[in-house]
Amino acid sequence: NAGVIQTPRHKVTGKGQEATLWCEPISGHSAVFWYRQTIVQGLEFLTYFRNQAPIDDSGMPKERFSAQMPNQSHSTLKIQSTQPQDSAVYLCASSLVGGYYEQYFGPGTRLTVL
Amino acid sequence: AQKVTQTQTSISVMEKTTVTMDCVYETRDSSYFLFWYKQTASGEIVFLIRQDSYKKENATEGHYSLNFQKPKSSIGLIITATQIEDSAVYFCAMSRTGANTGKLTFGHGTILRVHP
């Protein structure tokens, strides 16, 4: 089992550019989560899919951020018009079912916005 | 909304000793799940142990165990016989129960340094 795969591992964008982050969950896991980690805010929840359907996006910034899960094998997080404050490590995690089961985290994508 | 607080910023211990890391939480739910994860120097986040709020018995997993005190909203992590490779950042987290829940609310973490 390869674990959760995230690509790219590092991404540098200029202010105002778009960034798309990819996540491949563990095969058989029906729940996919996105988190963001910064020194100041720590680990913050962004959004959650179950069986590809969006369930909870309460952590997503209302503007510029969007997430999709077009099939069971991958999810994307898109940030439009990136700003320096978007610089963070973006983590994808998957689990068998949300809530009870532990989440398995990917290695993260380090986004740097210049 | 749930809240998780880890008051210890960092702890240093000698190898082979026992360490306890504190965590308190806030929730209006009567039932919830509590987790501990660790983040290694490489950035990898690894699940360690879980406590179901409705279970009175403290969870154990290898050399990890929990001290669950529900009336105090406290879930301490105990690591026995610490090893150098236990050096990491330890995060306490919680989630709600229910089919449409699952997001983790994390504390800010406790850095553990294990010295030879």
PDB file of N, CA and C in Angstrom, chain A residues 44-84:
ATOM      1  N   GLU A  44      -5.069  23.122  10.514  1.00  0.00           N
ATOM      2  CA  GLU A  44      -6.443  23.582  10.352  1.00  0.00           C
ATOM      3  C   GLU A  44      -7.169  22.727   9.319  1.00  0.00           C
ATOM      4  N   PHE A  45      -8.378  22.360   9.642  1.00  0.00           N
ATOM      5  CA  PHE A  45      -9.230  21.620   8.716  1.00  0.00           C
ATOM      6  C   PHE A  45      -9.713  22.542   7.610  1.00  0.00           C
ATOM      7  N   LEU A  46      -9.743  22.009   6.389  1.00  0.00           N
ATOM      8  CA  LEU A  46     -10.271  22.780   5.272  1.00  0.00           C
ATOM      9  C   LEU A  46     -11.575  22.182   4.757  1.00  0.00           C
ATOM     10  N   THR A  47     -11.533  20.909   4.311  1.00  0.00           N
ATOM     11  CA  THR A  47     -12.708  20.335   3.695  1.00  0.00           C
ATOM     12  C   THR A  47     -12.673  18.814   3.757  1.00  0.00           C
ATOM     13  N   TYR A  48     -13.844  18.190   3.558  1.00  0.00           N
ATOM     14  CA  TYR A  48     -13.989  16.735   3.739  1.00  0.00           C
ATOM     15  C   TYR A  48     -14.932  16.189   2.673  1.00  0.00           C
ATOM     16  N   PHE A  49     -14.504  15.096   2.021  1.00  0.00           N
ATOM     17  CA  PHE A  49     -15.330  14.365   1.067  1.00  0.00           C
ATOM     18  C   PHE A  49     -15.579  12.955   1.601  1.00  0.00           C
ATOM     19  N   ARG A  50     -16.783  12.465   1.382  1.00  0.00           N
ATOM     20  CA  ARG A  50     -17.063  11.061   1.684  1.00  0.00           C
ATOM     21  C   ARG A  50     -17.715  10.445   0.463  1.00  0.00           C
ATOM     22  N   ASN A  51     -17.151   9.338   0.000  1.00  0.00           N
ATOM     23  CA  ASN A  51     -17.619   8.714  -1.245  1.00  0.00           C
ATOM     24  C   ASN A  51     -17.725   9.749  -2.370  1.00  0.00           C
ATOM     25  N   GLN A  52     -16.725  10.590  -2.438  1.00  0.00           N
ATOM     26  CA  GLN A  52     -16.565  11.626  -3.464  1.00  0.00           C
ATOM     27  C   GLN A  52     -17.481  12.828  -3.297  1.00  0.00           C
ATOM     28  N   ALA A  53     -18.457  12.751  -2.415  1.00  0.00           N
ATOM     29  CA  ALA A  53     -19.384  13.869  -2.229  1.00  0.00           C
ATOM     30  C   ALA A  53     -18.836  14.839  -1.186  1.00  0.00           C
ATOM     31  N   PRO A  54     -18.954  16.141  -1.444  1.00  0.00           N
ATOM     32  CA  PRO A  54     -18.527  17.125  -0.442  1.00  0.00           C
ATOM     33  C   PRO A  54     -19.444  17.071   0.768  1.00  0.00           C
ATOM     34  N   ILE A  55     -18.850  16.922   1.938  1.00  0.00           N
ATOM     35  CA  ILE A  55     -19.628  16.776   3.172  1.00  0.00           C
ATOM     36  C   ILE A  55     -19.506  18.001   4.064  1.00  0.00           C
ATOM     37  N   ASP A  56     -18.294  18.517   4.181  1.00  0.00           N
ATOM     38  CA  ASP A  56     -18.055  19.618   5.113  1.00  0.00           C
ATOM     39  C   ASP A  56     -16.946  20.483   4.534  1.00  0.00           C
ATOM     40  N   ASP A  57     -17.277  21.725   4.197  1.00  0.00           N
ATOM     41  CA  ASP A  57     -16.243  22.644   3.710  1.00  0.00           C
ATOM     42  C   ASP A  57     -16.143  23.854   4.630  1.00  0.00           C
ATOM     43  N   SER A  58     -16.469  23.648   5.892  1.00  0.00           N
ATOM     44  CA  SER A  58     -16.538  24.761   6.832  1.00  0.00           C
ATOM     45  C   SER A  58     -15.200  25.447   7.079  1.00  0.00           C
ATOM     46  N   GLY A  59     -14.110  24.795   6.753  1.00  0.00           N
ATOM     47  CA  GLY A  59     -12.794  25.388   6.968  1.00  0.00           C
ATOM     48  C   GLY A  59     -12.219  26.080   5.757  1.00  0.00           C
ATOM     49  N   MET A  60     -12.896  25.999   4.673  1.00  0.00           N
ATOM     50  CA  MET A  60     -12.382  26.583   3.424  1.00  0.00           C
ATOM     51  C   MET A  60     -12.591  28.097   3.426  1.00  0.00           C
ATOM     52  N   PRO A  61     -11.553  28.854   3.119  1.00  0.00           N
ATOM     53  CA  PRO A  61     -11.754  30.289   2.909  1.00  0.00           C
ATOM     54  C   PRO A  61     -12.815  30.484   1.829  1.00  0.00           C
ATOM     55  N   LYS A  62     -13.681  31.456   2.023  1.00  0.00           N
ATOM     56  CA  LYS A  62     -14.844  31.597   1.132  1.00  0.00           C
ATOM     57  C   LYS A  62     -14.455  32.008  -0.272  1.00  0.00           C
ATOM     58  N   GLU A  63     -13.395  32.717  -0.377  1.00  0.00           N
ATOM     59  CA  GLU A  63     -12.961  33.159  -1.696  1.00  0.00           C
ATOM     60  C   GLU A  63     -11.671  32.463  -2.090  1.00  0.00           C
ATOM     61  N   ARG A  64     -11.519  32.200  -3.334  1.00  0.00           N
ATOM     62  CA  ARG A  64     -10.296  31.737  -3.998  1.00  0.00           C
ATOM     63  C   ARG A  64      -9.987  30.261  -3.796  1.00  0.00           C
ATOM     64  N   PHE A  65     -10.553  29.609  -2.790  1.00  0.00           N
ATOM     65  CA  PHE A  65     -10.265  28.203  -2.524  1.00  0.00           C
ATOM     66  C   PHE A  65     -11.428  27.325  -3.001  1.00  0.00           C
ATOM     67  N   SER A  66     -11.095  26.223  -3.655  1.00  0.00           N
ATOM     68  CA  SER A  66     -12.108  25.254  -4.043  1.00  0.00           C
ATOM     69  C   SER A  66     -11.487  23.864  -4.032  1.00  0.00           C
ATOM     70  N   ALA A  67     -12.323  22.865  -3.812  1.00  0.00           N
ATOM     71  CA  ALA A  67     -11.841  21.483  -3.800  1.00  0.00           C
ATOM     72  C   ALA A  67     -12.831  20.610  -4.544  1.00  0.00           C
ATOM     73  N   GLN A  68     -12.290  19.592  -5.178  1.00  0.00           N
ATOM     74  CA  GLN A  68     -13.130  18.663  -5.913  1.00  0.00           C
ATOM     75  C   GLN A  68     -12.631  17.241  -5.702  1.00  0.00           C
ATOM     76  N   MET A  69     -13.535  16.296  -5.932  1.00  0.00           N
ATOM     77  CA  MET A  69     -13.134  14.886  -5.931  1.00  0.00           C
ATOM     78  C   MET A  69     -13.877  14.213  -7.075  1.00  0.00           C
ATOM     79  N   PRO A  70     -13.348  14.298  -8.277  1.00  0.00           N
ATOM     80  CA  PRO A  70     -14.039  13.795  -9.458  1.00  0.00           C
ATOM     81  C   PRO A  70     -14.155  12.276  -9.522  1.00  0.00           C
ATOM     82  N   ASN A  71     -13.264  11.575  -8.839  1.00  0.00           N
ATOM     83  CA  ASN A  71     -13.382  10.115  -8.774  1.00  0.00           C
ATOM     84  C   ASN A  71     -12.768   9.629  -7.479  1.00  0.00           C
ATOM     85  N   GLN A  72     -12.894   8.355  -7.187  1.00  0.00           N
ATOM     86  CA  GLN A  72     -12.468   7.841  -5.884  1.00  0.00           C
ATOM     87  C   GLN A  72     -10.965   7.802  -5.712  1.00  0.00           C
ATOM     88  N   SER A  73     -10.244   8.047  -6.797  1.00  0.00           N
ATOM     89  CA  SER A  73      -8.797   7.920  -6.696  1.00  0.00           C
ATOM     90  C   SER A  73      -8.063   9.250  -6.638  1.00  0.00           C
ATOM     91  N   HIS A  74      -8.766  10.372  -6.746  1.00  0.00           N
ATOM     92  CA  HIS A  74      -8.040  11.607  -6.553  1.00  0.00           C
ATOM     93  C   HIS A  74      -8.940  12.785  -6.212  1.00  0.00           C
ATOM     94  N   SER A  75      -8.324  13.706  -5.494  1.00  0.00           N
ATOM     95  CA  SER A  75      -8.967  14.949  -5.090  1.00  0.00           C
ATOM     96  C   SER A  75      -8.011  16.097  -5.405  1.00  0.00           C
ATOM     97  N   THR A  76      -8.577  17.251  -5.699  1.00  0.00           N
ATOM     98  CA  THR A  76      -7.749  18.419  -5.969  1.00  0.00           C
ATOM     99  C   THR A  76      -8.184  19.587  -5.099  1.00  0.00           C
ATOM    100  N   LEU A  77      -7.206  20.387  -4.731  1.00  0.00           N
ATOM    101  CA  LEU A  77      -7.440  21.639  -4.011  1.00  0.00           C
ATOM    102  C   LEU A  77      -6.881  22.743  -4.890  1.00  0.00           C
ATOM    103  N   LYS A  78      -7.733  23.668  -5.263  1.00  0.00           N
ATOM    104  CA  LYS A  78      -7.317  24.750  -6.147  1.00  0.00           C
ATOM    105  C   LYS A  78      -7.379  26.078  -5.416  1.00  0.00           C
ATOM    106  N   ILE A  79      -6.331  26.842  -5.560  1.00  0.00           N
ATOM    107  CA  ILE A  79      -6.283  28.173  -4.956  1.00  0.00           C
ATOM    108  C   ILE A  79      -6.081  29.164  -6.092  1.00  0.00           C
ATOM    109  N   GLN A  80      -7.045  30.025  -6.273  1.00  0.00           N
ATOM    110  CA  GLN A  80      -6.942  31.039  -7.320  1.00  0.00           C
ATOM    111  C   GLN A  80      -6.341  32.315  -6.745  1.00  0.00           C
ATOM    112  N   SER A  81      -5.656  33.042  -7.607  1.00  0.00           N
ATOM    113  CA  SER A  81      -5.067  34.314  -7.215  1.00  0.00           C
ATOM    114  C   SER A  81      -4.346  34.195  -5.865  1.00  0.00           C
ATOM    115  N   THR A  82      -3.337  33.336  -5.812  1.00  0.00           N
ATOM    116  CA  THR A  82      -2.649  33.055  -4.552  1.00  0.00           C
ATOM    117  C   THR A  82      -2.066  34.317  -3.933  1.00  0.00           C
ATOM    118  N   GLN A  83      -2.090  34.341  -2.620  1.00  0.00           N
ATOM    119  CA  GLN A  83      -1.567  35.458  -1.839  1.00  0.00           C
ATOM    120  C   GLN A  83      -0.474  34.938  -0.901  1.00  0.00           C
ATOM    121  N   PRO A  84       0.432  35.788  -0.464  1.00  0.00           N
ATOM    122  CA  PRO A  84       1.503  35.327   0.441  1.00  0.00           C
ATOM    123  C   PRO A  84       0.975  34.613   1.679  1.00  0.00           C
TER     124      PRO A  84
END
